[in-house]
Amino acid sequence: MRVLVVGGGGREHALCWKLRQSPRLEELYCAPGNPGIGEIADLVPRSVDEIHELADFAASIRVDLTVVGPELPLSLGLVDEFEKRGLAVFGPRRAAAEIEGSKVFAKEFMARHGIPTAAFEIAHDEASARAAARRFGLPVVLKADGLAAGKGVVLPADEAELEAALALFFGERRFGNAADRLVVEERLVGEEVSFIALADGENVLPLAAAKDYKRLGDGDSGPNTGGMGAHSPAGVLGAEAANWVLEHVMRPTLAGLAQENRPFRGFLYAGLMLTPEGPRVLEFNARLGDPEGQVLLLRLEDDLVELLAAGATDRFPAGRLRFRKEAAACVVLASPGYPDQPLCGEPLGGLDAARAEEGVEVFHAGTARDAEGRLVSAGGRVLNVCATGAGLAEALRRAYGAAQRVEWPGKVLRRDIGRRVLGAHAGQEES
Ligand code: AMP
Ligand code: GLY
């Protein structure tokens, strides 16, 4: 099969790495990809929002399957465009991707279908947002309706922070139209976990649970980021709870979307808070998580080409996905200044030494070649140093050991990925 992957980050590098292992794969393309992906796939110089040009390219090479990584092309209707031209693609159409693209839609959808989530109100202006926040009481959570690159969620703890947040959304209009409507919701407390499943419109095949670390600094301090590390197993979701999530979140979500004429094919991602009252959905994403995808693909045993081709055009074969018993961990190396103003163009070395360590894979996220052909940093999140190991402790030890091998004096990384989970759950393993 000829396969095209759309995207150019660590998640897409991991997707390409996994697709490459399939005996069904003949040719692999990635648009736009990155230098790491370029070692295992043919790069297509198209950005992810050029959906018509991407469809032209896919048609010209008669691609058998396209896999979409990031959210933007999904909400621009890439899948709708490809399907119109008879091109098989694994990803949700624009209408189904709204589960991520509009937080107001997602919350009202969950309310309609009885999917457990934080209590909420929708606010259309500053006064109604303030009134709703006071009804819930502080601390509260404010979320811009539209896509805001992970920065549209604010958790004001007191009146001053609430006023500053309202000024950001309505005065400064930092998020533009994305904040024309706000979700105001109850603040939940608990452990977060990412639950991702493959969906074919009717059936879900759950991946193993994963945990990501969204805050920049150790001990969950500092600003929210796209994710500074991940591991699977998550260490916080037992088999029984995972089954509960499957029955009370994933299946009803898929059924509800189908019923509302928005059948969902693709990676369906529920970000959950494990509260004392049970799991609650914080958000849905219409894609594989990044960096959760990296650790999940390291553990997945099944043939990804076969699975995604079935999911794109038909139904999944019956059965469950198989995962290696080993754990997998990922440590993100980010640029100084990330997430606000990442400093780019710094030379990167030592990748071969890092990759040579046992169980280690290094995925490129934001890298480029400079005029002399040297590998340099070219984004906020730059490298994903990943490792498998007999258990979480070994996977993390290997990933951190390999991260030390990367020669990049400016690299920013969290030192505590997995630490709290290991401390609390020493010796316990889950699938
Ligand atoms: P979201 O993009 O909706 O997942 O929100 C980003 C982050 O904000 C989440 O990963 C949580 O850490 C936090 N968050 C969102 N909603 C809530 C909530 N209702 N209670 C507590 N924390 C939340
Ligand atoms: N790691 C969080 C996300 O992919 O949205």
Short mmCIF file of C-alpha atoms and ligand atoms in Angstrom, two decimals:
data_model
loop_
_atom_site.label_atom_id
_atom_site.label_comp_id
_atom_site.label_asym_id
_atom_site.label_seq_id
_atom_site.Cartn_x
_atom_site.Cartn_y
_atom_site.Cartn_z
CA MET A 1 0.00 0.00 0.00
CA ARG A 2 0.96 3.59 -0.60
CA VAL A 3 0.41 5.60 2.55
CA LEU A 4 0.48 9.35 3.15
CA VAL A 5 0.83 10.83 6.65
CA VAL A 6 -0.19 14.47 7.14
CA GLY A 7 1.78 16.39 9.78
CA GLY A 8 5.35 17.04 10.77
CA GLY A 9 5.83 16.53 14.50
CA GLY A 10 6.84 13.79 16.91
CA ARG A 11 3.46 12.11 16.68
CA GLU A 12 3.77 11.85 12.90
CA HIS A 13 7.35 10.57 13.20
CA ALA A 14 6.08 7.83 15.50
CA LEU A 15 3.19 7.06 13.11
CA CYS A 16 5.65 6.74 10.20
CA TRP A 17 7.99 4.59 12.32
CA LYS A 18 5.14 2.22 13.16
CA LEU A 19 3.63 2.15 9.64
CA ARG A 20 7.08 1.32 8.26
CA GLN A 21 7.09 -1.96 10.17
CA SER A 22 4.10 -3.28 8.27
CA PRO A 23 4.67 -5.86 5.54
CA ARG A 24 1.66 -4.27 3.80
CA LEU A 25 3.54 -0.99 3.29
CA GLU A 26 5.12 -0.30 -0.08
CA GLU A 27 5.63 3.46 -0.16
CA LEU A 28 5.41 6.00 2.62
CA TYR A 29 4.97 9.76 2.16
CA CYS A 30 4.71 12.50 4.75
CA ALA A 31 3.59 16.11 4.28
CA PRO A 32 5.43 18.18 5.33
CA GLY A 33 7.33 15.84 7.68
CA ASN A 34 10.67 16.80 9.24
CA PRO A 35 14.32 15.67 8.91
CA GLY A 36 13.77 12.64 11.18
CA ILE A 37 10.74 11.52 9.20
CA GLY A 38 12.76 12.13 6.02
CA GLU A 39 14.96 9.16 6.98
CA ILE A 40 12.02 6.75 6.68
CA ALA A 41 9.52 8.44 4.32
CA ASP A 42 9.45 10.62 1.20
CA LEU A 43 8.74 14.19 2.25
CA VAL A 44 6.08 16.18 0.42
CA PRO A 45 6.59 19.94 0.71
CA ARG A 46 3.00 20.86 1.58
CA SER A 47 1.81 22.33 4.85
CA VAL A 48 -1.03 20.67 6.72
CA ASP A 49 -3.57 23.39 5.86
CA GLU A 50 -3.14 23.04 2.06
CA ILE A 51 -5.95 20.53 1.87
CA HIS A 52 -6.67 20.90 -1.86
CA GLU A 53 -3.00 20.58 -2.81
CA LEU A 54 -2.68 17.57 -0.51
CA ALA A 55 -5.68 15.94 -2.18
CA ASP A 56 -4.18 16.70 -5.62
CA PHE A 57 -0.94 15.04 -4.56
CA ALA A 58 -2.70 12.03 -3.04
CA ALA A 59 -4.74 11.56 -6.22
CA SER A 60 -1.66 11.95 -8.44
CA ILE A 61 0.18 9.09 -6.77
CA ARG A 62 -3.04 7.07 -6.24
CA VAL A 63 -2.48 6.83 -2.51
CA ASP A 64 -4.23 3.90 -0.82
CA LEU A 65 -4.49 5.40 2.66
CA THR A 66 -3.98 8.81 4.24
CA VAL A 67 -3.52 9.25 8.00
CA VAL A 68 -4.01 12.71 9.52
CA GLY A 69 -2.02 13.69 12.61
CA PRO A 70 -2.95 17.23 13.72
CA GLU A 71 -6.31 18.85 14.32
CA LEU A 72 -6.10 21.83 11.97
CA PRO A 73 -6.54 19.98 8.65
CA LEU A 74 -9.41 17.98 10.18
CA SER A 75 -11.33 21.12 11.13
CA LEU A 76 -10.56 22.58 7.69
CA GLY A 77 -12.31 19.59 6.11
CA LEU A 78 -9.37 17.59 4.74
CA VAL A 79 -11.25 14.33 5.19
CA ASP A 80 -14.37 15.67 3.46
CA GLU A 81 -12.22 16.81 0.51
CA PHE A 82 -10.39 13.48 0.22
CA GLU A 83 -13.62 11.48 0.45
CA LYS A 84 -15.19 13.64 -2.26
CA ARG A 85 -12.37 12.45 -4.52
CA GLY A 86 -12.71 8.81 -3.49
CA LEU A 87 -9.47 8.80 -1.46
CA ALA A 88 -9.40 6.61 1.66
CA VAL A 89 -8.43 8.54 4.78
CA PHE A 90 -8.30 7.69 8.47
CA GLY A 91 -9.59 10.73 10.33
CA PRO A 92 -12.90 12.41 11.16
CA ARG A 93 -14.80 14.68 8.79
CA ARG A 94 -15.15 18.33 9.71
CA ALA A 95 -18.52 17.83 11.40
CA ALA A 96 -17.19 15.04 13.65
CA ALA A 97 -13.95 16.92 14.41
CA GLU A 98 -16.07 19.63 15.99
CA ILE A 99 -15.91 17.54 19.16
CA GLU A 100 -12.45 19.09 19.49
CA GLY A 101 -12.87 22.28 17.46
CA SER A 102 -15.72 23.67 19.58
CA LYS A 103 -15.73 23.25 23.34
CA VAL A 104 -19.29 24.57 23.45
CA PHE A 105 -20.40 21.87 21.02
CA ALA A 106 -18.49 19.21 23.01
CA LYS A 107 -20.04 20.21 26.34
CA GLU A 108 -23.59 20.42 24.97
CA PHE A 109 -23.07 17.11 23.18
CA MET A 110 -21.97 15.47 26.46
CA ALA A 111 -25.00 16.94 28.24
CA ARG A 112 -27.33 15.57 25.52
CA HIS A 113 -25.87 12.09 25.79
CA GLY A 114 -25.27 11.82 29.51
CA ILE A 115 -21.50 11.60 29.20
CA PRO A 116 -19.86 12.42 32.55
CA THR A 117 -18.20 15.85 32.55
CA ALA A 118 -17.83 18.91 34.79
CA ALA A 119 -20.98 21.01 35.34
CA PHE A 120 -20.92 24.04 33.02
CA GLU A 121 -22.61 27.11 31.62
CA ILE A 122 -22.09 28.83 28.28
CA ALA A 123 -21.31 32.57 28.40
CA HIS A 124 -21.62 34.93 25.43
CA ASP A 125 -20.17 38.05 26.96
CA GLU A 126 -18.13 39.34 29.85
CA ALA A 127 -21.06 40.01 32.18
CA SER A 128 -22.61 36.56 31.76
CA ALA A 129 -19.18 34.90 32.16
CA ARG A 130 -18.59 36.78 35.42
CA ALA A 131 -22.05 35.90 36.69
CA ALA A 132 -21.57 32.21 35.81
CA ALA A 133 -18.14 32.15 37.46
CA ARG A 134 -19.66 33.57 40.65
CA ARG A 135 -22.43 30.98 40.60
CA PHE A 136 -19.86 28.18 40.48
CA GLY A 137 -17.60 29.95 42.96
CA LEU A 138 -13.83 30.29 42.72
CA PRO A 139 -11.66 28.55 41.71
CA VAL A 140 -13.43 28.07 38.41
CA VAL A 141 -12.45 27.14 34.84
CA LEU A 142 -12.90 29.35 31.74
CA LYS A 143 -12.44 27.89 28.26
CA ALA A 144 -12.45 29.65 24.91
CA ASP A 145 -14.86 27.88 22.57
CA GLY A 146 -12.52 27.55 19.59
CA LEU A 147 -9.02 26.28 18.95
CA ALA A 148 -6.42 28.27 20.88
CA ALA A 149 -3.32 26.08 20.67
CA GLY A 150 -3.84 24.74 24.18
CA LYS A 151 -3.77 28.22 25.71
CA GLY A 152 -7.49 28.97 25.78
CA VAL A 153 -8.09 27.41 29.22
CA VAL A 154 -7.70 29.57 32.32
CA LEU A 155 -8.22 28.48 35.93
CA PRO A 156 -8.67 31.65 38.00
CA ALA A 157 -8.30 31.05 41.74
CA ASP A 158 -9.45 34.47 43.02
CA GLU A 159 -11.34 37.58 41.93
CA ALA A 160 -8.22 39.31 40.60
CA GLU A 161 -7.35 36.34 38.40
CA LEU A 162 -10.95 36.10 37.21
CA GLU A 163 -10.94 39.75 36.14
CA ALA A 164 -7.57 39.32 34.42
CA ALA A 165 -8.90 36.29 32.54
CA LEU A 166 -12.07 38.10 31.46
CA ALA A 167 -9.94 41.01 30.25
CA LEU A 168 -7.85 38.56 28.23
CA PHE A 169 -10.87 36.95 26.56
CA PHE A 170 -13.17 39.95 26.06
CA GLY A 171 -11.05 43.10 26.43
CA GLU A 172 -7.77 42.21 24.77
CA ARG A 173 -9.51 39.56 22.61
CA ARG A 174 -6.33 37.47 22.82
CA PHE A 175 -8.06 34.50 21.18
CA GLY A 176 -10.13 36.50 18.69
CA ASN A 177 -13.34 34.80 17.56
CA ALA A 178 -12.30 31.61 19.30
CA ALA A 179 -13.45 33.29 22.53
CA ASP A 180 -16.76 34.72 21.29
CA ARG A 181 -18.30 32.09 23.52
CA LEU A 182 -16.83 30.71 26.72
CA VAL A 183 -17.43 27.54 28.64
CA VAL A 184 -17.51 28.32 32.35
CA GLU A 185 -17.18 25.15 34.35
CA GLU A 186 -16.75 23.61 37.73
CA ARG A 187 -13.16 22.94 38.71
CA LEU A 188 -12.45 19.25 39.20
CA VAL A 189 -9.70 17.74 41.28
CA GLY A 190 -7.93 14.46 40.65
CA GLU A 191 -5.38 12.67 38.51
CA GLU A 192 -5.51 13.27 34.74
CA VAL A 193 -5.29 10.47 32.20
CA SER A 194 -5.54 10.25 28.40
CA PHE A 195 -7.84 7.60 26.98
CA ILE A 196 -7.58 7.17 23.23
CA ALA A 197 -9.39 4.76 20.94
CA LEU A 198 -9.48 3.98 17.24
CA ALA A 199 -12.96 4.48 15.84
CA ASP A 200 -14.47 3.28 12.55
CA GLY A 201 -17.74 5.18 12.86
CA GLU A 202 -19.43 2.33 14.75
CA ASN A 203 -16.85 0.44 16.79
CA VAL A 204 -14.07 1.51 19.08
CA LEU A 205 -10.78 -0.24 19.68
CA PRO A 206 -9.28 1.24 22.84
CA LEU A 207 -5.56 1.87 23.07
CA ALA A 208 -3.85 1.39 26.42
CA ALA A 209 -4.20 4.32 28.81
CA ALA A 210 -1.45 6.94 28.78
CA LYS A 211 -0.50 9.83 30.97
CA ASP A 212 0.87 13.09 29.66
CA TYR A 213 2.41 16.01 31.52
CA LYS A 214 1.00 19.29 30.23
CA ARG A 215 2.70 21.81 32.50
CA LEU A 216 6.14 23.11 31.60
CA GLY A 217 7.78 22.71 34.98
CA ASP A 218 8.49 20.00 37.52
CA GLY A 219 5.72 19.33 40.01
CA ASP A 220 3.13 20.54 37.46
CA SER A 221 4.28 24.14 37.75
CA GLY A 222 4.43 26.81 35.04
CA PRO A 223 2.33 27.32 31.92
CA ASN A 224 0.35 24.72 29.99
CA THR A 225 2.15 23.25 26.98
CA GLY A 226 1.33 20.74 24.27
CA GLY A 227 2.85 18.08 26.56
CA MET A 228 6.32 17.67 28.09
CA GLY A 229 6.34 13.90 28.46
CA ALA A 230 4.18 10.80 28.58
CA HIS A 231 4.11 7.21 29.60
CA SER A 232 2.02 4.09 29.16
CA PRO A 233 0.77 2.35 31.22
CA ALA A 234 -0.63 5.47 32.81
CA GLY A 235 -0.25 3.95 36.27
CA VAL A 236 -3.46 5.64 37.47
CA LEU A 237 -6.24 3.77 35.66
CA GLY A 238 -6.92 0.15 36.58
CA ALA A 239 -8.52 -2.36 34.22
CA GLU A 240 -11.96 -1.97 35.79
CA ALA A 241 -11.91 1.83 35.51
CA ALA A 242 -10.67 1.58 31.92
CA ASN A 243 -13.62 -0.63 31.13
CA TRP A 244 -15.96 1.86 32.78
CA VAL A 245 -14.56 4.63 30.57
CA LEU A 246 -15.04 2.47 27.50
CA GLU A 247 -18.70 1.79 28.36
CA HIS A 248 -19.67 5.21 29.76
CA VAL A 249 -17.56 7.57 27.67
CA MET A 250 -16.14 6.12 24.46
CA ARG A 251 -19.03 3.97 23.23
CA PRO A 252 -21.78 6.51 24.05
CA THR A 253 -19.72 9.27 22.42
CA LEU A 254 -19.33 7.31 19.22
CA ALA A 255 -23.01 6.29 19.25
CA GLY A 256 -24.10 9.87 19.97
CA LEU A 257 -22.00 11.28 17.14
CA ALA A 258 -23.37 8.69 14.72
CA GLN A 259 -26.91 9.44 15.86
CA GLU A 260 -26.34 13.16 15.24
CA ASN A 261 -25.15 12.37 11.74
CA ARG A 262 -21.49 13.04 12.53
CA PRO A 263 -20.05 9.50 12.39
CA PHE A 264 -16.53 9.51 13.76
CA ARG A 265 -13.68 7.67 12.08
CA GLY A 266 -10.22 8.28 13.44
CA PHE A 267 -8.47 8.58 16.76
CA LEU A 268 -10.93 9.63 19.46
CA TYR A 269 -9.17 11.07 22.48
CA ALA A 270 -10.81 11.70 25.86
CA GLY A 271 -8.83 13.74 28.37
CA LEU A 272 -10.17 12.55 31.72
CA MET A 273 -10.02 13.71 35.31
CA LEU A 274 -10.24 10.82 37.77
CA THR A 275 -12.31 12.42 40.52
CA PRO A 276 -13.48 10.77 43.75
CA GLU A 277 -16.92 10.54 42.07
CA GLY A 278 -15.50 8.75 39.05
CA PRO A 279 -13.92 9.72 35.71
CA ARG A 280 -15.08 12.99 34.10
CA VAL A 281 -14.28 14.18 30.58
CA LEU A 282 -12.21 17.40 30.53
CA GLU A 283 -12.00 17.53 26.75
CA PHE A 284 -12.22 15.50 23.58
CA ASN A 285 -9.64 15.59 20.82
CA ALA A 286 -10.28 14.30 17.32
CA ARG A 287 -6.77 12.95 16.89
CA LEU A 288 -4.00 10.95 18.47
CA GLY A 289 -2.35 12.72 21.40
CA ASP A 290 1.14 14.14 21.14
CA PRO A 291 3.24 12.85 22.96
CA GLU A 292 0.82 10.12 24.11
CA GLY A 293 0.83 8.67 20.58
CA GLN A 294 4.58 8.15 20.70
CA VAL A 295 4.44 5.87 23.74
CA LEU A 296 1.29 4.07 22.61
CA LEU A 297 2.73 3.26 19.20
CA LEU A 298 5.90 1.95 20.85
CA ARG A 299 3.73 -0.53 22.75
CA LEU A 300 1.24 -1.47 20.01
CA GLU A 301 1.82 -4.92 18.52
CA ASP A 302 -0.81 -4.93 15.78
CA ASP A 303 -0.14 -3.98 12.16
CA LEU A 304 -1.04 -0.30 11.92
CA VAL A 305 -1.44 -0.23 8.12
CA GLU A 306 -4.00 -3.01 8.28
CA LEU A 307 -5.88 -1.44 11.17
CA LEU A 308 -6.09 2.08 9.78
CA ALA A 309 -6.94 0.88 6.28
CA ALA A 310 -9.85 -1.10 7.72
CA GLY A 311 -10.94 1.86 9.85
CA ALA A 312 -10.77 4.27 6.90
CA THR A 313 -13.01 2.38 4.53
CA ASP A 314 -14.88 -0.29 6.39
CA ARG A 315 -15.14 -1.77 9.88
CA PHE A 316 -12.38 -2.99 12.16
CA PRO A 317 -11.94 -6.74 12.45
CA ALA A 318 -13.46 -8.07 15.67
CA GLY A 319 -11.12 -8.42 18.62
CA ARG A 320 -8.93 -6.24 20.76
CA LEU A 321 -5.68 -4.47 20.13
CA ARG A 322 -2.57 -6.13 21.48
CA PHE A 323 0.05 -4.26 23.48
CA ARG A 324 3.50 -5.25 24.55
CA LYS A 325 3.78 -5.96 28.27
CA GLU A 326 6.69 -3.53 28.43
CA ALA A 327 6.12 0.06 29.44
CA ALA A 328 7.04 3.04 27.27
CA ALA A 329 8.04 6.55 28.28
CA CYS A 330 8.74 9.80 26.48
CA VAL A 331 10.70 12.84 27.60
CA VAL A 332 10.20 15.96 25.48
CA LEU A 333 13.19 18.21 24.83
CA ALA A 334 11.88 21.73 24.25
CA SER A 335 13.44 25.04 23.22
CA PRO A 336 14.32 27.75 25.71
CA GLY A 337 11.39 30.20 25.79
CA TYR A 338 8.77 27.53 25.02
CA PRO A 339 5.75 27.81 25.05
CA ASP A 340 5.64 31.60 24.57
CA GLN A 341 8.64 32.41 22.39
CA PRO A 342 10.77 29.40 21.60
CA LEU A 343 14.31 30.21 20.54
CA CYS A 344 15.06 28.28 17.34
CA GLY A 345 18.06 27.55 15.15
CA GLU A 346 20.25 25.91 17.80
CA PRO A 347 22.45 23.01 16.61
CA LEU A 348 21.46 19.53 17.83
CA GLY A 349 23.94 16.69 18.30
CA GLY A 350 24.34 13.30 19.91
CA LEU A 351 21.16 11.83 18.45
CA ASP A 352 22.90 8.69 17.21
CA ALA A 353 24.42 8.10 20.64
CA ALA A 354 21.01 8.57 22.27
CA ARG A 355 19.35 6.21 19.80
CA ALA A 356 22.04 3.57 20.32
CA GLU A 357 20.98 3.04 23.95
CA GLU A 358 18.93 -0.05 24.66
CA GLY A 359 15.20 0.28 23.99
CA VAL A 360 15.47 3.91 22.86
CA GLU A 361 13.83 5.69 19.92
CA VAL A 362 14.28 9.39 19.23
CA PHE A 363 11.44 11.04 17.33
CA HIS A 364 11.88 14.46 15.75
CA ALA A 365 9.22 17.06 16.57
CA GLY A 366 10.49 20.54 15.66
CA THR A 367 13.76 20.09 13.77
CA ALA A 368 15.14 21.38 10.47
CA ARG A 369 18.35 21.44 8.45
CA ASP A 370 20.16 24.77 8.19
CA ALA A 371 21.92 26.09 5.07
CA GLU A 372 24.96 23.90 5.81
CA GLY A 373 22.82 20.82 6.31
CA ARG A 374 23.24 20.70 10.08
CA LEU A 375 20.33 19.59 12.24
CA VAL A 376 18.90 22.53 14.22
CA SER A 377 15.95 23.22 16.50
CA ALA A 378 12.94 24.64 14.65
CA GLY A 379 10.00 24.80 17.01
CA GLY A 380 8.82 24.67 20.60
CA ARG A 381 8.94 20.94 21.17
CA VAL A 382 12.04 19.71 19.35
CA LEU A 383 12.83 16.08 20.17
CA ASN A 384 10.96 13.20 21.82
CA VAL A 385 13.36 10.87 23.57
CA CYS A 386 11.39 7.65 24.06
CA ALA A 387 12.21 4.26 25.52
CA THR A 388 10.60 0.96 26.33
CA GLY A 389 11.51 -1.09 29.39
CA ALA A 390 10.35 -4.02 31.48
CA GLY A 391 8.36 -1.60 33.64
CA LEU A 392 7.74 2.11 33.93
CA ALA A 393 10.83 2.65 36.08
CA GLU A 394 13.12 1.07 33.49
CA ALA A 395 11.49 2.86 30.54
CA LEU A 396 11.88 6.21 32.30
CA ARG A 397 15.46 5.49 33.33
CA ARG A 398 16.36 4.65 29.74
CA ALA A 399 14.61 7.70 28.31
CA TYR A 400 16.33 10.04 30.77
CA GLY A 401 19.69 8.36 30.16
CA ALA A 402 19.32 8.85 26.41
CA ALA A 403 18.12 12.46 26.86
CA GLN A 404 21.46 13.18 28.54
CA ARG A 405 23.24 12.00 25.40
CA VAL A 406 21.58 14.69 23.29
CA GLU A 407 24.05 17.53 22.81
CA TRP A 408 22.03 20.71 23.08
CA PRO A 409 22.99 23.00 25.94
CA GLY A 410 19.71 24.98 25.77
CA LYS A 411 17.35 22.00 26.00
CA VAL A 412 14.44 22.38 28.41
CA LEU A 413 12.98 19.24 29.95
CA ARG A 414 10.99 18.09 32.95
CA ARG A 415 12.95 15.93 35.35
CA ASP A 416 9.94 14.35 37.02
CA ILE A 417 8.02 12.54 34.27
CA GLY A 418 6.41 9.51 35.90
CA ARG A 419 7.88 10.18 39.31
CA ARG A 420 4.66 10.71 41.25
CA VAL A 421 3.03 7.69 39.60
CA LEU A 422 6.03 5.50 40.39
CA GLY A 423 6.03 6.71 43.98
CA ALA A 424 2.33 6.07 44.49
CA HIS A 425 2.04 2.84 42.57
CA ALA A 426 5.38 1.17 43.04
CA GLY A 427 5.14 -2.43 41.96
CA GLN A 428 1.58 -2.17 40.59
CA GLU A 429 1.17 -2.71 36.90
CA GLU A 430 -1.85 -2.38 34.66
CA SER A 431 -2.44 -2.92 30.99
P1 AMP B 1 -8.58 21.17 28.18
O1 AMP B 1 -7.92 21.80 26.98
O2 AMP B 1 -10.04 21.41 28.25
O3 AMP B 1 -8.19 19.75 28.40
O4 AMP B 1 -7.89 21.91 29.43
C1 AMP B 1 -6.50 21.97 29.57
C2 AMP B 1 -6.11 21.61 30.97
O5 AMP B 1 -6.79 22.43 31.92
C3 AMP B 1 -6.49 20.19 31.37
O6 AMP B 1 -5.53 19.27 30.97
C4 AMP B 1 -6.59 20.31 32.87
O7 AMP B 1 -5.30 20.25 33.47
C5 AMP B 1 -7.14 21.69 33.06
N1 AMP B 1 -8.61 21.63 33.19
C6 AMP B 1 -9.52 21.73 32.19
N2 AMP B 1 -10.78 21.62 32.69
C7 AMP B 1 -10.68 21.47 34.01
C8 AMP B 1 -11.63 21.33 35.07
N3 AMP B 1 -12.95 21.33 34.86
N4 AMP B 1 -11.15 21.20 36.33
C9 AMP B 1 -9.81 21.22 36.56
N5 AMP B 1 -8.87 21.34 35.61
C10 AMP B 1 -9.29 21.49 34.34
N1 GLY B 2 -0.82 15.83 24.78
C1 GLY B 2 -2.07 16.45 24.71
C2 GLY B 2 -2.63 16.54 23.37
O1 GLY B 2 -2.20 15.92 22.42
O2 GLY B 2 -3.60 17.29 23.21
#
